[in-house]
Coordinates of C-alpha atoms in Angstrom, one line a residue:
Chain N
M26 CA 2.3 -8.9 -15.2
L27 CA 1.2 -5.9 -17.2
L28 CA 0.8 -8.0 -20.3
V29 CA -1.4 -10.4 -18.4
F30 CA -3.4 -7.6 -17.0
G31 CA -3.9 -6.0 -20.4
L32 CA -4.9 -9.3 -22.0
L33 CA -7.4 -10.0 -19.3
L34 CA -8.9 -6.5 -19.5
S35 CA -9.2 -6.7 -23.3
G36 CA -11.0 -10.0 -23.1
C37 CA -13.8 -9.1 -20.7
R38 CA -16.4 -6.6 -19.8
P39 CA -17.5 -5.5 -16.4
P40 CA -20.7 -7.3 -15.2
Q41 CA -24.0 -5.4 -14.8
D42 CA -24.5 -4.3 -11.2
R43 CA -26.3 -7.1 -9.3
A44 CA -28.9 -5.3 -7.3
A45 CA -30.7 -6.9 -4.4
S46 CA -33.6 -7.9 -6.8
A47 CA -35.3 -6.6 -9.9
I48 CA -38.5 -4.5 -9.9
P49 CA -41.6 -6.8 -9.9
E50 CA -43.2 -7.4 -13.3
G51 CA -46.0 -5.0 -14.1
M52 CA -44.5 -2.3 -11.9
T53 CA -42.6 0.8 -12.8
G54 CA -40.4 2.9 -10.6
R55 CA -38.3 6.0 -11.0
L56 CA -35.9 7.8 -8.8
E57 CA -35.3 11.5 -9.2
L58 CA -33.4 14.3 -7.5
Q59 CA -35.5 17.4 -6.9
G60 CA -33.0 19.9 -8.1
E61 CA -29.4 20.2 -9.2
P62 CA -27.0 17.9 -7.4
V63 CA -25.1 20.3 -5.2
I64 CA -23.6 20.1 -1.8
G65 CA -26.5 20.5 0.7
T66 CA -30.1 19.3 0.9
V67 CA -31.5 17.9 -2.4
P68 CA -34.9 16.1 -1.9
V69 CA -35.2 12.7 -3.5
V70 CA -38.4 11.6 -5.1
V71 CA -39.4 8.0 -5.8
Y72 CA -42.3 7.2 -8.1
L73 CA -43.8 3.8 -7.9
L74 CA -46.6 2.6 -10.2
D75 CA -48.3 -0.8 -10.3
G76 CA -49.8 -0.6 -13.8
T77 CA -51.4 2.8 -13.8
E78 CA -52.1 2.8 -10.0
G79 CA -49.8 4.5 -7.5
V80 CA -48.3 2.1 -5.0
T81 CA -49.4 2.7 -1.4
G82 CA -48.0 1.5 1.9
A83 CA -44.4 0.8 0.6
S84 CA -41.4 1.4 2.8
V85 CA -38.7 3.4 1.0
S86 CA -35.2 4.1 2.2
V87 CA -32.9 6.4 0.2
T88 CA -29.1 5.9 0.4
G89 CA -26.4 8.0 -1.1
D90 CA -23.1 6.3 -1.6
M91 CA -20.0 7.8 -3.0
T92 CA -18.3 5.8 -5.8
H93 CA -15.2 5.5 -3.5
A94 CA -15.4 3.0 -0.7
G95 CA -15.1 4.3 2.8
M96 CA -17.2 7.5 2.7
V97 CA -20.1 7.8 5.1
P98 CA -23.3 6.9 3.3
V99 CA -26.3 9.3 3.6
I100 CA -29.4 7.2 4.6
R101 CA -32.8 8.8 4.8
A102 CA -36.4 7.5 4.9
A103 CA -38.7 8.6 2.1
A104 CA -42.3 9.3 3.3
E105 CA -45.4 8.7 1.2
A106 CA -46.6 12.0 0.0
E107 CA -49.5 10.6 -2.1
P108 CA -50.2 7.2 -3.7
G109 CA -47.1 6.3 -5.8
L110 CA -45.0 9.3 -4.6
Y111 CA -42.4 9.0 -1.9
V112 CA -40.1 11.8 -0.9
A113 CA -37.0 12.1 1.2
H114 CA -37.1 15.8 1.9
D115 CA -34.0 15.8 4.1
F116 CA -31.7 14.0 1.7
E117 CA -28.4 15.8 1.5
F118 CA -25.1 15.5 -0.4
D119 CA -22.4 16.2 2.1
M120 CA -19.4 16.1 -0.3
G121 CA -18.6 16.9 -3.9
G122 CA -17.9 14.1 -6.3
D123 CA -19.5 11.0 -7.9
W124 CA -22.5 9.5 -6.0
F125 CA -25.0 6.7 -6.5
V126 CA -28.4 7.4 -5.0
T127 CA -30.2 4.2 -4.3
A128 CA -33.8 3.7 -3.2
E129 CA -34.5 0.5 -1.4
V130 CA -38.2 -0.3 -1.7
T131 CA -40.1 -2.8 0.4
L132 CA -43.7 -3.3 -0.8
R133 CA -46.6 -4.1 1.6
N134 CA -46.4 -7.8 0.6
G135 CA -42.7 -7.9 1.6
E136 CA -41.2 -7.9 -1.9
Q137 CA -38.0 -5.8 -2.1
F138 CA -36.2 -4.1 -5.0
E139 CA -33.9 -1.2 -5.7
L140 CA -33.8 1.8 -7.9
A141 CA -30.6 3.8 -8.5
V142 CA -29.3 6.8 -10.3
P143 CA -25.8 8.3 -10.5
A144 CA -25.2 11.9 -9.6
S145 CA -22.1 14.1 -10.0
V146 CA -22.0 16.7 -7.3
S147 CA -19.8 19.6 -7.9
S148 CA -18.3 21.7 -5.1
R149 CA -17.0 24.3 -7.5
Chain E
M28 CA 23.4 -5.1 -5.6
N29 CA 22.4 -8.6 -6.3
T30 CA 22.1 -11.6 -4.1
A31 CA 25.1 -13.3 -5.6
G32 CA 27.1 -10.2 -5.2
N33 CA 26.2 -9.9 -1.6
T34 CA 27.0 -13.5 -0.9
E35 CA 30.4 -13.2 -2.6
R36 CA 31.3 -10.0 -0.6
I37 CA 30.2 -11.4 2.7
S38 CA 32.1 -14.7 2.1
L39 CA 35.3 -12.7 1.3
D40 CA 34.9 -10.7 4.5
M41 CA 34.3 -13.8 6.5
A42 CA 37.1 -15.8 5.0
D43 CA 39.8 -13.9 6.9
S44 CA 38.7 -14.4 10.4
G45 CA 41.7 -12.5 11.8
R46 CA 40.7 -9.3 10.0
K47 CA 38.3 -7.0 11.7
H48 CA 34.9 -7.1 10.0
R49 CA 33.4 -4.0 8.4
W50 CA 29.8 -4.5 9.4
P51 CA 27.9 -1.2 10.1
D52 CA 26.4 -0.6 13.5
Q53 CA 23.0 -2.0 14.2
T54 CA 20.4 -0.7 16.6
R55 CA 20.7 -2.0 20.2
G56 CA 17.1 -1.3 21.2
F57 CA 14.8 -3.7 23.0
N58 CA 14.6 -7.1 21.3
L59 CA 11.0 -8.2 20.7
L60 CA 12.2 -11.8 20.4
G61 CA 13.3 -11.5 24.0
F62 CA 9.7 -12.7 24.6
G63 CA 10.2 -16.4 24.5
W64 CA 6.7 -17.2 23.4
L65 CA 7.1 -14.8 20.4
R66 CA 10.5 -16.2 19.5
R67 CA 9.3 -19.8 19.7
F68 CA 6.3 -18.9 17.5
L69 CA 8.3 -17.0 14.8
R70 CA 10.9 -19.8 14.7
W71 CA 8.0 -22.3 14.0
R72 CA 8.1 -23.5 10.4
Y73 CA 4.5 -22.5 9.7
A74 CA 4.4 -19.2 11.6
R75 CA 4.1 -17.1 8.4
L76 CA 1.3 -19.3 7.1
V77 CA -0.7 -18.4 10.2
F78 CA -0.7 -14.8 9.0
Q79 CA -1.0 -15.6 5.3
L80 CA -4.0 -18.0 5.4
P81 CA -6.6 -15.5 6.8
L82 CA -5.5 -13.0 4.2
L83 CA -5.7 -15.6 1.4
I84 CA -9.3 -16.4 2.5
L85 CA -10.1 -12.6 2.4
V86 CA -8.5 -12.4 -1.1
V87 CA -10.7 -15.2 -2.3
V88 CA -13.8 -13.5 -0.9
M89 CA -12.6 -10.2 -2.6
V90 CA -12.2 -11.8 -6.0
I91 CA -15.5 -13.6 -5.8
D92 CA -17.4 -10.5 -4.7
G93 CA -15.4 -8.4 -7.2
F94 CA -16.6 -10.6 -10.1
T95 CA -20.1 -11.5 -8.9
G96 CA -21.2 -9.0 -6.3
R97 CA -22.6 -5.5 -6.3
Q98 CA -20.6 -3.3 -8.7
L99 CA -20.9 -0.3 -6.4
A100 CA -17.5 0.2 -4.7
P101 CA -18.7 0.9 -1.1
R102 CA -20.9 -2.2 -1.3
N103 CA -18.3 -4.7 -2.4
V104 CA -15.6 -6.4 -0.5
A105 CA -13.0 -6.1 -3.3
T106 CA -13.0 -2.4 -3.4
T107 CA -13.6 -1.8 0.3
A108 CA -10.9 -4.2 1.5
S109 CA -8.4 -3.1 -1.2
W110 CA -8.7 0.6 -1.3
L111 CA -9.7 1.3 2.2
H112 CA -8.7 -1.3 4.8
Y113 CA -5.6 -2.7 3.1
R114 CA -4.1 0.8 2.7
G115 CA -5.1 2.1 6.1
L116 CA -3.9 -1.0 8.0
V117 CA -0.7 -1.0 6.0
V118 CA 0.3 2.5 7.0
I119 CA -0.8 2.1 10.6
A120 CA 1.3 -1.1 10.9
L121 CA 4.2 0.6 9.3
A122 CA 4.0 3.5 11.7
I123 CA 3.8 1.5 14.9
F124 CA 5.7 -1.7 14.0
G125 CA 7.0 -2.3 10.5
N126 CA 6.3 -4.0 7.2
A127 CA 3.5 -6.3 8.5
F128 CA 1.7 -6.7 5.2
C129 CA 4.7 -8.2 3.4
A130 CA 5.1 -10.5 6.4
A131 CA 1.6 -11.8 5.8
C132 CA 1.6 -11.4 2.0
P133 CA -0.7 -14.2 0.6
L134 CA 1.1 -13.7 -2.8
M135 CA 4.0 -15.6 -1.4
L136 CA 1.8 -18.7 -1.1
T137 CA 2.7 -19.1 -4.8
R138 CA 6.2 -20.2 -3.6
G139 CA 5.1 -23.8 -3.5
P140 CA 3.5 -23.8 -7.0
S141 CA 6.4 -21.8 -8.4
R142 CA 9.0 -24.3 -7.1
F143 CA 7.0 -27.1 -8.6
L144 CA 6.6 -25.4 -12.0
R145 CA 10.3 -24.4 -12.0
R146 CA 11.2 -28.1 -11.8
L147 CA 9.2 -28.7 -15.0
L148 CA 11.0 -26.0 -16.9
P149 CA 13.8 -26.8 -19.3
A150 CA 17.2 -25.7 -17.8
G151 CA 17.5 -22.9 -20.4
L152 CA 14.3 -21.2 -19.1
Q153 CA 15.5 -20.8 -15.5
L154 CA 16.7 -17.3 -15.9
R155 CA 18.6 -14.8 -13.8
W156 CA 17.1 -11.3 -13.3
P157 CA 19.0 -9.1 -15.8
R158 CA 21.6 -7.0 -14.1
A159 CA 20.4 -3.8 -15.8
L160 CA 17.0 -4.2 -14.1
R161 CA 18.3 -4.7 -10.6
G162 CA 18.0 -1.1 -9.4
K163 CA 14.7 0.4 -8.3
Y164 CA 13.8 2.1 -11.6
V165 CA 11.7 -0.8 -12.8
V166 CA 9.7 -0.7 -9.6
L167 CA 9.3 3.1 -9.9
G168 CA 8.0 2.6 -13.4
L169 CA 5.6 -0.1 -12.3
L170 CA 4.4 2.2 -9.4
L171 CA 3.8 4.9 -11.9
V172 CA 1.8 2.5 -14.1
F173 CA -0.1 1.4 -11.0
F174 CA -0.9 5.0 -10.0
F175 CA -1.9 5.9 -13.5
A176 CA -4.2 2.8 -13.8
Y177 CA -5.7 3.6 -10.4
E178 CA -6.8 7.1 -11.6
Y179 CA -7.4 6.5 -15.3
F180 CA -9.4 3.3 -14.9
D181 CA -11.0 4.4 -11.6
L182 CA -9.9 1.2 -10.0
W183 CA -11.2 2.5 -6.7
A184 CA -14.7 2.6 -8.1
S185 CA -14.7 -0.8 -9.9
P186 CA -15.0 -4.0 -7.9
W187 CA -14.6 -5.9 -11.2
L188 CA -11.3 -4.2 -12.2
T189 CA -10.0 -4.5 -8.6
A190 CA -10.6 -8.3 -8.8
W191 CA -8.7 -8.5 -12.0
V192 CA -5.8 -6.5 -10.5
I193 CA -5.7 -9.1 -7.7
I194 CA -5.7 -12.0 -10.2
A195 CA -3.0 -10.3 -12.3
Y196 CA -0.9 -9.7 -9.2
F197 CA -1.0 -13.4 -8.3
V198 CA -0.3 -14.5 -11.8
G199 CA 2.6 -12.0 -12.1
A200 CA 4.2 -13.1 -8.8
L201 CA 3.9 -16.7 -9.9
A202 CA 5.3 -16.1 -13.4
V203 CA 8.3 -14.1 -12.1
D204 CA 9.2 -16.5 -9.4
V205 CA 8.9 -19.5 -11.8
L206 CA 11.2 -18.0 -14.4
F207 CA 13.6 -16.3 -12.0
P208 CA 15.0 -17.2 -8.5
A209 CA 12.7 -17.1 -5.5
G210 CA 12.5 -13.6 -4.1
T211 CA 13.0 -11.9 -7.5
F212 CA 9.4 -10.6 -7.5
C213 CA 9.7 -9.1 -4.0
R214 CA 13.0 -7.5 -4.6
Y215 CA 12.8 -6.2 -8.1
V216 CA 9.2 -6.2 -9.3
C217 CA 6.5 -5.8 -6.6
P218 CA 5.2 -2.2 -6.5
L219 CA 3.2 -2.7 -3.4
G220 CA 6.1 -4.3 -1.5
H221 CA 8.4 -1.4 -2.5
F222 CA 5.8 1.1 -1.3
N223 CA 6.0 -0.7 2.0
F224 CA 9.8 -0.9 1.9
V225 CA 10.0 2.9 1.5
L226 CA 7.5 3.6 4.2
S227 CA 9.1 1.2 6.6
S228 CA 12.1 3.6 6.7
T229 CA 10.6 5.3 9.7
S230 CA 9.2 2.1 11.3
P231 CA 10.3 1.5 14.8
T232 CA 11.7 -2.0 14.4
Q233 CA 14.2 -3.9 12.3
I234 CA 15.9 -7.3 12.0
V235 CA 19.3 -7.5 13.6
A236 CA 21.8 -10.1 14.7
V237 CA 21.6 -10.3 18.5
D238 CA 25.3 -11.2 19.1
R239 CA 27.4 -10.4 16.0
S240 CA 30.4 -12.3 17.3
I241 CA 28.4 -15.5 16.7
C242 CA 27.9 -14.4 13.1
E243 CA 31.6 -13.8 12.7
T244 CA 32.3 -17.5 13.3
C245 CA 29.2 -18.8 11.5
E246 CA 30.4 -20.9 8.6
H247 CA 27.4 -21.3 6.3
K248 CA 25.4 -18.1 6.9
P249 CA 22.0 -19.9 6.9
C250 CA 20.1 -16.6 7.6
L251 CA 21.2 -15.7 4.0
H252 CA 21.5 -19.1 2.2
G253 CA 19.2 -21.3 4.2
R254 CA 20.0 -24.6 5.9
E255 CA 18.9 -28.2 6.0
T256 CA 18.6 -29.9 9.3
H257 CA 18.1 -33.5 10.0
S258 CA 19.2 -36.0 12.6
S259 CA 21.7 -37.4 10.1
E260 CA 23.3 -36.1 7.0
A261 CA 22.0 -39.1 5.0
Q262 CA 18.6 -37.4 5.0
A263 CA 19.8 -34.2 3.5
K264 CA 18.6 -33.3 -0.1
G265 CA 21.3 -30.8 -0.8
E266 CA 19.1 -27.8 -1.0
A267 CA 21.3 -25.9 1.5
A268 CA 24.2 -26.4 3.9
F269 CA 23.5 -29.4 6.2
I270 CA 23.6 -28.5 9.9
P271 CA 22.8 -31.5 12.2
L272 CA 20.0 -31.2 14.6
A273 CA 22.3 -31.7 17.6
E274 CA 24.0 -28.4 16.7
I275 CA 20.9 -26.2 16.6
T276 CA 20.3 -23.8 19.5
N277 CA 16.6 -24.0 20.5
P278 CA 15.8 -26.6 17.8
N279 CA 12.8 -25.7 15.6
G280 CA 12.3 -28.9 13.7
T281 CA 13.9 -30.6 10.8
G282 CA 13.9 -30.1 7.0
F283 CA 14.8 -27.2 4.7
F284 CA 14.8 -23.7 6.2
P285 CA 15.1 -21.1 3.4
G286 CA 17.3 -18.1 4.0
C287 CA 16.7 -14.5 3.0
E288 CA 15.2 -14.5 -0.5
T289 CA 16.0 -10.8 -1.0
G290 CA 19.7 -11.2 -0.2
L291 CA 19.9 -9.6 3.2
F292 CA 22.6 -10.8 5.7
A293 CA 21.2 -10.3 9.2
P294 CA 24.3 -8.8 11.0
T295 CA 24.7 -6.2 8.2
I296 CA 21.1 -5.0 8.0
T297 CA 20.8 -1.3 8.7
S298 CA 17.8 -0.5 6.5
T299 CA 14.4 -2.1 6.2
M300 CA 14.6 -1.7 2.4
D301 CA 14.1 -5.1 0.8
C302 CA 13.1 -6.7 4.1
T303 CA 9.8 -8.4 3.8
N304 CA 9.7 -9.4 7.5
C305 CA 9.2 -13.0 6.3
Y306 CA 11.4 -14.1 9.3
N307 CA 13.1 -16.8 7.2
C308 CA 16.3 -15.5 8.9
V309 CA 14.8 -16.0 12.4
R310 CA 13.9 -19.6 11.5
A311 CA 17.1 -20.4 9.5
C312 CA 19.6 -19.2 12.1
P313 CA 21.0 -22.3 13.8
Y314 CA 22.1 -20.3 16.8
D315 CA 18.7 -18.5 17.5
N316 CA 20.7 -15.3 17.1
V317 CA 18.3 -13.1 15.0
G318 CA 16.2 -10.5 16.7
I319 CA 13.7 -7.8 16.0
R320 CA 14.9 -4.7 17.8
F321 CA 13.3 -1.4 18.4
R322 CA 15.0 1.7 17.0
S323 CA 14.5 5.4 16.6
P324 CA 12.2 6.2 13.7
V325 CA 14.8 8.5 12.3
R326 CA 17.7 6.1 12.6
E327 CA 17.7 5.1 8.9
A328 CA 17.2 8.7 7.7
T329 CA 20.2 10.0 9.7
S330 CA 22.6 7.1 9.1
D331 CA 23.0 7.5 5.3
V332 CA 22.1 3.8 5.0
W333 CA 21.2 4.0 1.3
A334 CA 24.7 5.1 0.4
R335 CA 25.6 1.5 1.1
R336 CA 22.5 -0.3 -0.2
G337 CA 20.5 0.8 -3.2
R338 CA 22.1 4.1 -3.7
T339 CA 20.6 6.6 -6.1
G340 CA 17.8 4.4 -7.3
V341 CA 16.3 3.9 -3.9
M342 CA 16.5 7.6 -3.1
V343 CA 14.8 8.5 -6.4
L344 CA 12.0 6.0 -5.5
G345 CA 11.7 7.4 -2.0
T346 CA 11.6 11.0 -3.0
S347 CA 9.3 10.4 -6.0
L348 CA 6.8 8.7 -3.6
A349 CA 6.6 11.9 -1.6
S350 CA 5.5 14.0 -4.6
L351 CA 3.3 11.2 -5.9
G352 CA 1.6 11.1 -2.5
L353 CA 0.7 14.8 -2.9
L354 CA -0.7 14.2 -6.4
N355 CA -2.6 11.1 -5.2
A356 CA -4.3 13.2 -2.5
A357 CA -4.7 16.3 -4.7
A358 CA -6.7 14.3 -7.2
M359 CA -9.5 14.2 -4.6
V360 CA -10.0 17.9 -4.1
A361 CA -11.7 20.6 -6.1
P362 CA -8.7 22.9 -6.8
F363 CA -7.0 20.0 -8.6
F364 CA -9.9 19.7 -11.1
T365 CA -9.7 23.5 -11.7
F366 CA -6.0 23.2 -12.3
V367 CA -6.5 20.3 -14.7
D368 CA -9.1 22.2 -16.6
G369 CA -6.6 25.0 -17.0
L370 CA -3.9 22.5 -18.0
A371 CA -6.2 20.9 -20.6
D372 CA -7.0 24.3 -22.1
F373 CA -3.3 25.2 -22.2
L374 CA -2.3 22.0 -23.9
G375 CA -5.3 21.9 -26.2
T376 CA -6.2 18.4 -25.3
R377 CA -8.9 16.8 -23.2
N378 CA -7.5 13.3 -23.5
E379 CA -7.3 12.0 -19.9
A380 CA -4.6 9.5 -20.7
V381 CA -2.3 12.3 -21.9
L382 CA -3.2 14.5 -19.0
F383 CA -2.6 11.8 -16.4
T384 CA 0.7 10.8 -18.1
I385 CA 1.9 14.3 -17.9
L386 CA 0.8 14.8 -14.3
F387 CA 2.4 11.5 -13.0
S388 CA 5.6 12.0 -15.0
V389 CA 6.1 15.5 -13.7
S390 CA 5.1 14.5 -10.2
A391 CA 7.6 11.6 -10.2
V392 CA 10.4 14.0 -11.2
L393 CA 9.3 16.9 -8.9
G394 CA 10.2 15.1 -5.7
P395 CA 13.8 14.3 -6.6
G396 CA 14.2 17.6 -8.5
L397 CA 13.0 19.9 -5.7
T398 CA 15.0 17.9 -3.2
T399 CA 18.1 18.3 -5.3
L400 CA 17.5 22.0 -5.7
A401 CA 17.0 22.6 -2.0
G402 CA 19.9 20.3 -1.2
L403 CA 22.2 22.3 -3.5
I404 CA 21.2 25.5 -1.9
A405 CA 21.8 23.9 1.6
D406 CA 25.2 22.6 0.6
R407 CA 26.2 26.1 -0.7
A408 CA 25.0 27.6 2.6
G409 CA 27.1 25.1 4.4
G410 CA 30.1 26.1 2.3
R411 CA 30.3 23.1 0.1
K412 CA 30.2 22.9 -3.7
S413 CA 28.5 19.6 -4.1
T414 CA 27.4 17.9 -7.3
P415 CA 23.6 17.6 -7.7
R416 CA 23.8 13.8 -6.9
E417 CA 25.8 14.4 -3.7
A418 CA 23.3 17.0 -2.5
F419 CA 20.4 14.7 -3.5
M420 CA 21.8 11.7 -1.7
R421 CA 22.5 13.8 1.5
W422 CA 19.2 15.5 1.8
G423 CA 16.8 13.0 0.1
Y424 CA 16.1 11.5 3.5
V425 CA 14.3 14.7 4.5
T426 CA 11.9 14.4 1.6
L427 CA 11.5 10.7 2.3
V428 CA 10.3 11.3 5.8
L429 CA 8.0 14.1 4.7
G430 CA 6.5 11.8 2.1
I431 CA 6.0 9.0 4.6
G432 CA 4.1 11.3 6.9
F433 CA 1.8 12.4 4.1
W434 CA 1.0 8.9 3.0
V435 CA 0.3 7.9 6.6
A436 CA -2.0 10.9 7.2
H437 CA -3.9 10.4 3.9
Y438 CA -4.6 6.7 4.3
V439 CA -5.4 7.0 8.0
F440 CA -8.0 9.7 7.0
H441 CA -9.8 7.2 4.7
F442 CA -9.5 4.4 7.1
L443 CA -11.0 6.3 10.0
T444 CA -13.7 7.6 7.7
G445 CA -14.9 4.1 6.7
A446 CA -13.2 1.4 8.7
L447 CA -16.5 -0.1 9.9
Q448 CA -17.8 -0.5 6.4
I449 CA -16.0 -3.9 6.3
V450 CA -18.9 -5.2 8.4
P451 CA -21.8 -4.4 6.1
V452 CA -19.9 -5.4 2.9
L453 CA -19.1 -8.8 4.5
Q454 CA -22.7 -9.1 5.6
N455 CA -23.8 -8.2 2.1
F456 CA -21.4 -10.9 0.7
A457 CA -22.8 -13.4 3.1
A458 CA -26.4 -12.4 2.1
M459 CA -25.6 -12.8 -1.5
Q460 CA -24.4 -16.4 -0.8
G461 CA -27.8 -17.1 0.6
M462 CA -27.3 -16.5 4.3
A463 CA -29.9 -14.8 6.3
V464 CA -28.0 -11.6 7.1
T465 CA -29.1 -8.0 6.7
P466 CA -26.3 -5.6 6.0
D467 CA -26.2 -2.6 8.3
W468 CA -25.1 0.1 5.8
G469 CA -25.1 2.7 8.5
L470 CA -21.8 1.4 9.8
S471 CA -18.9 3.4 8.5
Q472 CA -17.0 5.9 10.6
L473 CA -14.5 4.9 13.2
V474 CA -13.9 8.5 14.3
P475 CA -16.4 11.3 13.9
S476 CA -15.8 13.7 11.0
R477 CA -15.1 16.7 13.3
Y478 CA -12.0 15.1 14.7
L479 CA -10.5 13.8 11.4
F480 CA -8.7 17.0 10.3
T481 CA -7.1 17.2 13.8
V482 CA -5.9 13.6 13.5
V483 CA -4.4 13.9 10.1
A484 CA -2.9 17.4 10.7
A485 CA -1.3 15.9 13.9
L486 CA 0.1 13.0 11.9
T487 CA 1.5 15.3 9.2
S488 CA 3.0 17.5 11.9
I489 CA 4.7 14.6 13.7
W490 CA 6.5 13.5 10.5
S491 CA 7.3 17.1 9.5
L492 CA 8.9 17.5 12.9
L493 CA 10.8 14.3 12.3
A494 CA 11.9 15.6 8.9
A495 CA 13.1 18.9 10.6
Y496 CA 15.1 16.8 13.1
V497 CA 16.6 14.7 10.3
T498 CA 17.6 18.0 8.6
M499 CA 19.4 19.2 11.7
R500 CA 21.1 15.9 12.3
I501 CA 22.4 15.7 8.7
A502 CA 23.5 19.3 8.8
M503 CA 25.5 18.9 12.0
R504 CA 26.9 15.6 10.9
D505 CA 28.1 16.7 7.5
F506 CA 28.9 20.4 8.1
G507 CA 29.9 20.7 11.7
R508 CA 29.5 24.3 12.9
R509 CA 28.4 25.5 9.5
G510 CA 25.5 23.1 9.7
V511 CA 23.6 25.9 11.4
L512 CA 23.6 27.6 8.1
A513 CA 23.2 24.5 5.9
M514 CA 20.1 23.4 7.6
W515 CA 18.0 26.5 6.8
P516 CA 17.2 25.9 3.1
M517 CA 16.0 22.4 4.0
L518 CA 14.0 23.6 7.0
I519 CA 12.2 26.0 4.8
F520 CA 11.6 23.2 2.3
V521 CA 10.1 21.1 5.2
L522 CA 7.9 24.0 6.3
L523 CA 6.6 24.5 2.7
F524 CA 5.9 20.8 2.3
A525 CA 4.1 20.7 5.6
V526 CA 2.0 23.7 4.8
L527 CA 1.0 22.3 1.4
A528 CA 0.2 18.9 3.0
V529 CA -2.0 20.3 5.7
W530 CA -3.7 22.6 3.2
L531 CA -4.4 19.6 0.9
L532 CA -5.7 17.5 3.8
G533 CA -7.9 20.3 4.9
Q534 CA -9.7 20.7 1.6
P535 CA -13.2 19.4 1.2
M536 CA -13.0 16.2 -0.7
E537 CA -14.5 15.8 -4.2
M538 CA -14.0 12.2 -5.3
R539 CA -14.6 12.0 -9.0
G540 CA -14.1 9.3 -11.6
T541 CA -13.5 11.8 -14.4
L542 CA -10.9 14.6 -14.7
L543 CA -12.7 16.9 -17.0
Q544 CA -16.5 16.2 -17.0
P545 CA -19.0 15.0 -14.5
L546 CA -20.1 11.3 -14.4
A547 CA -23.7 12.0 -15.6
E548 CA -24.9 15.1 -17.3

């Protein structure tokens, strides 16, 4: 069993994460934490540009998942602060460990895509 | 203790019908199969398939999602169902009933293909499991490899690797049962099954013979060897002893009914060790004489059952699992990472493979070692100069019960935290297959966070109290009036374990994929 397991592992690579859909062509997006990843409130900022213009009227939801299944996700809405800038002021890490922060973006025309960054939150 | 050996001994016992048999006492609690509808269902040839098929479908979904779905553990069926729901439901079932997962194990659906492939093998390739590997040390080694792989490769965080583990498990089960007799995988190889075997030691049910006088006169022992039943002997294929349909009490069809593939003889079963709850014995018994009786959760631990079956190897497995359980949980809290940093500095290496190997090896030895030490002190206090093995075999049951309680508390914690997550991951899987479903990622907790510590502390306390009771029973059984003195070292051991367990469970979790450095810096 171990031999089979080893052979299988050595012959393959993990696939790229298959997000809901890719960012539309011509657009750029970036997700950033506003501050060090620590337990507590850490605002999340999402930048969305269509060419050089800031994207307006998008709906942005920010979700924090731990890398282990079963932990309660942190889900917050990001409000539009100015064209192209969306902020989830009340986003918080409630536990130390490895996280993935994902922004689910729905544009005014209904198109959807995701942006994600890993974060290692230390409780030490 | 091999199947052939058991069979031979039982046959010798039975050959002399005038000699009083030496079967140990079995529990006389309420027989679940007293419910006619349940007995008829379990005696039905395809009863096990009813439980296996839904799990097989789930496994297929897990593998597909593991390979093709989101590679984020909480958003994938493979990781969520494996590392959250499977483990949680397994320990809950073990605590309130018994080894339900082995009963529904979809891996055993490889039995058909393995029988077919075995017929194609040359006679020389149909092997017997080596006698030297028949203890529980191979399984303990595999469990250590499994725990190591879980932490080192972060299996819990990788849907892709989890899917490969599932595939490897199926291939492994098929390969072992093709090359070796059926049941070899369950009895000598399967780490998950043995985890369940150990934890079922405090389960409230076990298989028994309802009326053992019937077993005394039973000629063929079909619960062990299987039987073939047809209306006439001409239809028999010679797979097992032929018993005509007319002789079957409450007939349950015709054909071949396999016996116990792990070599258990129903009227002698006193331990759930090696029992997969497949209910082959229930179906194969021509006299409808096999039952599932309730028992005290400490019956096994206070009856010295492993002195008769499994002996030292089983006890080493059971007590190692207790300390490995503590390590498994400790690897999720901040003080552990501080400790490992110190260990890495002390050893002068930051190689995680080396550090994990040391941690798991030491942990596997720590359970049996500390049990032996405390047991030797207890024996001395009771006025007995025992050997380390004698002390270990006497008191190991105490550590076993403590370990079971900790695994139950730990896995129940995770289950209660995220049980509802199965809904959005299945919704997400359906959406990825093109269905118009929107996952509700907000679904997760079954019990609010503020109650979780109370629940797990209560579970740990219940099993700690059981362990204390086991300590007192063993002390009074083996030391008589001096048992009052002998029990104290072990009671202190129980208390220290319980305090450590509750402290660990009360720590804020810090789930990290790396021992020594953060994921992204």
